[in-house]
Short mmCIF file of N, CA and C in Angstrom, two decimals:
data_model
loop_
_atom_site.label_atom_id
_atom_site.label_comp_id
_atom_site.label_asym_id
_atom_site.label_seq_id
_atom_site.Cartn_x
_atom_site.Cartn_y
_atom_site.Cartn_z
N MET R 155 -71.78 -41.11 26.02
CA MET R 155 -71.51 -41.50 27.48
C MET R 155 -71.06 -43.00 27.48
N ASN R 156 -70.13 -43.31 28.25
CA ASN R 156 -69.63 -44.72 28.23
C ASN R 156 -70.37 -45.55 29.21
N VAL R 157 -71.00 -46.64 28.79
CA VAL R 157 -71.79 -47.42 29.72
C VAL R 157 -70.93 -48.42 30.41
N THR R 158 -70.73 -48.31 31.78
CA THR R 158 -69.82 -49.33 32.36
C THR R 158 -70.81 -50.42 33.14
N SER R 159 -70.13 -51.37 33.52
CA SER R 159 -70.91 -52.58 34.04
C SER R 159 -71.78 -52.16 35.29
N GLU R 160 -71.23 -51.19 35.96
CA GLU R 160 -71.85 -50.81 37.27
C GLU R 160 -73.18 -50.17 36.84
N HIS R 161 -73.47 -49.62 35.67
CA HIS R 161 -74.72 -49.02 35.40
C HIS R 161 -75.65 -50.10 34.72
N ARG R 162 -75.12 -51.25 34.35
CA ARG R 162 -75.81 -52.28 33.73
C ARG R 162 -76.29 -53.40 34.72
N ALA R 163 -77.46 -53.61 35.00
CA ALA R 163 -77.94 -54.62 35.84
C ALA R 163 -77.91 -55.95 34.96
N ASP R 164 -77.82 -57.02 35.66
CA ASP R 164 -77.76 -58.40 35.00
C ASP R 164 -79.19 -58.81 34.83
N VAL R 165 -79.82 -58.66 33.67
CA VAL R 165 -81.28 -58.96 33.44
C VAL R 165 -81.36 -60.54 33.52
N HIS R 166 -80.35 -61.25 33.58
CA HIS R 166 -80.53 -62.77 33.56
C HIS R 166 -80.23 -63.39 34.97
N GLU R 167 -79.98 -62.48 36.01
CA GLU R 167 -79.47 -63.00 37.21
C GLU R 167 -80.46 -63.93 37.80
N HIS R 168 -81.84 -63.87 37.67
CA HIS R 168 -82.73 -64.76 38.28
C HIS R 168 -83.30 -65.71 37.31
N GLU R 169 -82.82 -65.80 36.20
CA GLU R 169 -83.47 -66.59 35.12
C GLU R 169 -83.77 -68.10 35.39
N GLU R 170 -83.03 -68.64 36.38
CA GLU R 170 -83.32 -70.14 36.62
C GLU R 170 -84.50 -70.18 37.64
N LYS R 171 -85.02 -68.97 38.16
CA LYS R 171 -86.04 -69.01 39.08
C LYS R 171 -87.48 -69.17 38.58
N GLU R 172 -88.30 -69.90 39.41
CA GLU R 172 -89.77 -70.07 38.84
C GLU R 172 -90.45 -68.76 38.70
N LYS R 173 -90.20 -67.77 39.51
CA LYS R 173 -90.95 -66.57 39.46
C LYS R 173 -90.02 -65.39 40.06
N TYR R 174 -89.89 -64.31 39.06
CA TYR R 174 -89.07 -63.25 39.42
C TYR R 174 -89.59 -62.09 38.64
N LEU R 175 -89.15 -60.78 38.95
CA LEU R 175 -89.55 -59.64 38.45
C LEU R 175 -88.35 -58.86 37.87
N ILE R 176 -88.67 -58.20 36.68
CA ILE R 176 -87.81 -57.23 36.09
C ILE R 176 -88.54 -55.89 36.09
N PHE R 177 -88.01 -54.95 36.80
CA PHE R 177 -88.60 -53.54 36.87
C PHE R 177 -87.79 -52.65 35.95
N GLY R 178 -88.36 -52.09 34.87
CA GLY R 178 -87.57 -51.20 34.00
C GLY R 178 -88.05 -49.76 34.28
N TYR R 179 -87.10 -48.87 34.34
CA TYR R 179 -87.43 -47.47 34.59
C TYR R 179 -86.35 -46.56 34.03
N THR R 180 -86.52 -45.23 34.08
CA THR R 180 -85.49 -44.27 33.69
C THR R 180 -85.56 -43.25 34.93
N PRO R 181 -84.35 -42.77 35.23
CA PRO R 181 -84.20 -41.85 36.41
C PRO R 181 -85.08 -40.54 36.30
N THR R 182 -85.35 -40.12 35.09
CA THR R 182 -85.89 -38.84 34.94
C THR R 182 -87.54 -38.97 34.94
N CYS R 183 -87.90 -40.20 35.05
CA CYS R 183 -89.40 -40.47 34.98
C CYS R 183 -90.12 -40.49 36.41
N GLY R 184 -90.84 -39.49 36.68
CA GLY R 184 -91.54 -39.35 37.99
C GLY R 184 -92.45 -40.39 38.30
N THR R 185 -93.19 -40.90 37.33
CA THR R 185 -94.14 -42.03 37.60
C THR R 185 -93.37 -43.26 37.97
N CYS R 186 -92.14 -43.35 37.41
CA CYS R 186 -91.38 -44.63 37.77
C CYS R 186 -91.01 -44.56 39.35
N LYS R 187 -90.86 -43.43 39.87
CA LYS R 187 -90.37 -43.28 41.23
C LYS R 187 -91.56 -43.66 42.20
N VAL R 188 -92.79 -43.28 41.79
CA VAL R 188 -94.05 -43.61 42.50
C VAL R 188 -94.26 -45.06 42.35
N SER R 189 -94.12 -45.63 41.14
CA SER R 189 -94.32 -47.04 40.83
C SER R 189 -93.39 -47.90 41.65
N GLU R 190 -92.16 -47.40 41.72
CA GLU R 190 -91.07 -48.33 42.43
C GLU R 190 -91.52 -48.37 43.87
N ARG R 191 -91.99 -47.23 44.43
CA ARG R 191 -92.34 -47.30 45.92
C ARG R 191 -93.54 -48.28 46.03
N MET R 192 -94.52 -48.33 45.22
CA MET R 192 -95.65 -49.31 45.27
C MET R 192 -95.22 -50.63 45.18
N LEU R 193 -94.22 -50.85 44.16
CA LEU R 193 -93.68 -52.17 44.02
C LEU R 193 -92.89 -52.59 45.21
N ASP R 194 -91.99 -51.77 45.77
CA ASP R 194 -91.23 -52.20 47.02
C ASP R 194 -92.16 -52.58 48.15
N ILE R 195 -93.35 -51.87 48.32
CA ILE R 195 -94.31 -52.24 49.34
C ILE R 195 -94.89 -53.55 49.03
N ALA R 196 -95.29 -53.70 47.79
CA ALA R 196 -95.95 -55.20 47.33
C ALA R 196 -95.06 -56.11 47.48
N ASN R 197 -93.68 -55.89 47.20
CA ASN R 197 -92.74 -57.03 47.29
C ASN R 197 -92.28 -57.25 48.66
N GLU R 198 -92.56 -56.46 49.66
CA GLU R 198 -92.18 -56.79 51.08
C GLU R 198 -93.11 -58.03 51.39
N ILE R 199 -94.32 -58.04 50.86
CA ILE R 199 -95.22 -59.20 51.16
C ILE R 199 -94.86 -60.37 50.18
N LEU R 200 -94.63 -60.12 48.91
CA LEU R 200 -94.42 -61.21 48.01
C LEU R 200 -93.03 -61.84 48.14
N LYS R 201 -92.15 -61.09 48.33
CA LYS R 201 -90.59 -61.50 48.58
C LYS R 201 -90.11 -62.21 47.32
N LEU R 202 -90.45 -61.61 46.12
CA LEU R 202 -89.90 -62.19 44.89
C LEU R 202 -88.59 -61.51 44.41
N PRO R 203 -87.74 -62.28 43.96
CA PRO R 203 -86.36 -61.81 43.46
C PRO R 203 -86.78 -60.73 42.38
N ILE R 204 -86.11 -59.65 42.46
CA ILE R 204 -86.32 -58.45 41.62
C ILE R 204 -85.03 -57.93 40.98
N THR R 205 -85.05 -57.59 39.74
CA THR R 205 -83.94 -56.84 39.10
C THR R 205 -84.49 -55.54 38.61
N LYS R 206 -83.82 -54.43 39.06
CA LYS R 206 -84.29 -53.10 38.58
C LYS R 206 -83.36 -52.70 37.66
N ILE R 207 -83.73 -52.21 36.45
CA ILE R 207 -82.83 -51.76 35.50
C ILE R 207 -83.26 -50.44 34.84
N ASP R 208 -82.16 -49.61 34.85
CA ASP R 208 -82.25 -48.34 34.22
C ASP R 208 -82.17 -48.60 32.72
N LEU R 209 -83.39 -48.44 32.00
CA LEU R 209 -83.47 -48.74 30.61
C LEU R 209 -82.49 -47.91 29.63
N ASN R 210 -82.07 -46.78 30.06
CA ASN R 210 -81.15 -45.96 29.39
C ASN R 210 -79.97 -46.71 29.09
N PHE R 211 -79.63 -47.71 30.02
CA PHE R 211 -78.40 -48.40 29.81
C PHE R 211 -78.59 -49.74 29.21
N HIS R 212 -79.94 -50.08 28.78
CA HIS R 212 -80.26 -51.47 28.30
C HIS R 212 -81.17 -51.21 27.00
N PRO R 213 -80.55 -50.41 26.04
CA PRO R 213 -81.38 -50.28 24.73
C PRO R 213 -81.57 -51.62 24.10
N ASP R 214 -80.58 -52.49 24.17
CA ASP R 214 -80.75 -53.77 23.56
C ASP R 214 -81.93 -54.53 24.18
N PHE R 215 -82.05 -54.54 25.49
CA PHE R 215 -83.03 -55.29 26.24
C PHE R 215 -84.41 -54.62 25.82
N SER R 216 -84.47 -53.42 25.92
CA SER R 216 -85.78 -52.57 25.57
C SER R 216 -86.24 -52.96 24.22
N GLN R 217 -85.32 -52.99 23.24
CA GLN R 217 -85.68 -53.40 21.91
C GLN R 217 -86.12 -54.77 21.71
N ALA R 218 -85.38 -55.69 22.38
CA ALA R 218 -85.60 -57.18 22.24
C ALA R 218 -87.12 -57.39 22.94
N GLN R 219 -87.30 -56.79 23.94
CA GLN R 219 -88.58 -56.95 24.75
C GLN R 219 -89.69 -56.07 24.27
N GLU R 220 -89.42 -55.22 23.25
CA GLU R 220 -90.39 -54.27 22.71
C GLU R 220 -91.09 -53.55 23.74
N ILE R 221 -90.37 -52.86 24.69
CA ILE R 221 -90.87 -52.19 25.81
C ILE R 221 -91.35 -50.87 25.24
N GLN R 222 -92.59 -50.52 25.47
CA GLN R 222 -93.33 -49.35 24.90
C GLN R 222 -92.99 -48.03 25.80
N SER R 223 -92.97 -48.19 27.09
CA SER R 223 -92.99 -47.01 27.89
C SER R 223 -92.38 -47.51 29.30
N VAL R 224 -92.09 -46.48 30.10
CA VAL R 224 -91.74 -46.72 31.54
C VAL R 224 -92.75 -46.11 32.45
N PRO R 225 -92.82 -46.67 33.68
CA PRO R 225 -92.24 -47.89 34.10
C PRO R 225 -92.82 -49.15 33.43
N VAL R 226 -92.16 -50.17 33.41
CA VAL R 226 -92.65 -51.50 33.13
C VAL R 226 -92.22 -52.47 34.08
N LEU R 227 -93.11 -53.38 34.45
CA LEU R 227 -92.80 -54.51 35.31
C LEU R 227 -93.12 -55.83 34.62
N MET R 228 -92.11 -56.61 34.48
CA MET R 228 -92.25 -58.09 33.83
C MET R 228 -92.28 -59.00 34.83
N LEU R 229 -93.32 -59.86 34.88
CA LEU R 229 -93.37 -60.99 35.75
C LEU R 229 -92.77 -62.11 34.90
N MET R 230 -91.66 -62.68 35.48
CA MET R 230 -90.91 -63.74 34.56
C MET R 230 -91.02 -65.13 35.34
N SER R 231 -90.71 -66.14 34.50
CA SER R 231 -90.62 -67.45 34.97
C SER R 231 -89.54 -68.28 34.13
N LYS R 232 -88.55 -68.50 34.70
CA LYS R 232 -87.32 -69.36 34.05
C LYS R 232 -87.00 -68.76 32.67
N GLY R 233 -86.83 -67.29 32.78
CA GLY R 233 -86.51 -66.55 31.58
C GLY R 233 -87.48 -66.27 30.49
N LYS R 234 -88.69 -66.60 30.86
CA LYS R 234 -89.93 -66.39 29.90
C LYS R 234 -90.80 -65.36 30.66
N GLU R 235 -91.31 -64.34 29.74
CA GLU R 235 -92.30 -63.39 30.26
C GLU R 235 -93.59 -63.94 30.48
N GLN R 236 -94.13 -63.86 31.64
CA GLN R 236 -95.53 -64.33 31.95
C GLN R 236 -96.57 -63.15 31.87
N LYS R 237 -96.24 -62.01 32.31
CA LYS R 237 -97.14 -60.96 32.38
C LYS R 237 -96.31 -59.53 32.26
N ARG R 238 -96.94 -58.59 31.74
CA ARG R 238 -96.30 -57.25 31.76
C ARG R 238 -97.24 -56.16 32.17
N ILE R 239 -96.73 -55.30 33.09
CA ILE R 239 -97.63 -54.32 33.67
C ILE R 239 -96.94 -53.01 33.43
N TYR R 240 -97.69 -51.96 32.75
CA TYR R 240 -97.30 -50.65 32.54
C TYR R 240 -97.92 -49.68 33.54
N ALA R 241 -99.18 -49.84 33.84
CA ALA R 241 -99.89 -49.05 34.78
C ALA R 241 -99.98 -49.73 36.09
N PHE R 242 -99.29 -49.31 37.01
CA PHE R 242 -99.28 -49.97 38.40
C PHE R 242 -100.48 -49.76 39.22
N GLN R 243 -101.22 -48.77 39.02
CA GLN R 243 -102.47 -48.35 39.73
C GLN R 243 -102.39 -48.33 41.24
N SER R 244 -102.08 -49.47 41.90
CA SER R 244 -102.07 -49.46 43.32
C SER R 244 -101.41 -50.72 43.90
N VAL R 245 -101.04 -50.68 45.18
CA VAL R 245 -100.32 -51.85 45.76
C VAL R 245 -101.25 -53.15 45.81
N PRO R 246 -102.56 -53.06 46.06
CA PRO R 246 -103.43 -54.25 45.99
C PRO R 246 -103.52 -54.80 44.51
N TYR R 247 -103.47 -53.79 43.49
CA TYR R 247 -103.54 -54.25 42.18
C TYR R 247 -102.21 -55.00 41.78
N LEU R 248 -100.99 -54.58 42.23
CA LEU R 248 -99.81 -55.23 42.10
C LEU R 248 -99.83 -56.61 42.71
N LEU R 249 -100.29 -56.68 44.02
CA LEU R 249 -100.32 -57.96 44.64
C LEU R 249 -101.15 -58.97 43.88
N GLU R 250 -102.27 -58.51 43.60
CA GLU R 250 -103.22 -59.42 42.72
C GLU R 250 -102.65 -59.87 41.43
N ASN R 251 -101.99 -59.10 40.76
CA ASN R 251 -101.34 -59.42 39.43
C ASN R 251 -100.10 -60.19 39.55
N LEU R 252 -99.47 -60.15 40.66
CA LEU R 252 -98.16 -60.86 40.80
C LEU R 252 -98.16 -62.13 41.58
N LYS R 253 -99.18 -62.48 42.21
CA LYS R 253 -99.32 -63.69 42.98
C LYS R 253 -99.39 -64.90 42.23
#
């Protein structure tokens, strides 16, 4: 399959920001869909810049970041990872961990 730029998100788009999120998922992952909904609800409150990436199109990123499973949420600051969440648990849990 040919990976076109429309399938590839720019993982560096918010790199200069103090705080932003990278959400990694795969389309076939059911847990990812549930987690994304929780994240969207939490982020309505937090209003953080977010990049959502289909990890099928970012094997280089997955490898470089040593991503173990999906979904994955990375709390970033100026290009550096601050925290990583694999188990989203609940909206309050996300809010607590992302503020």
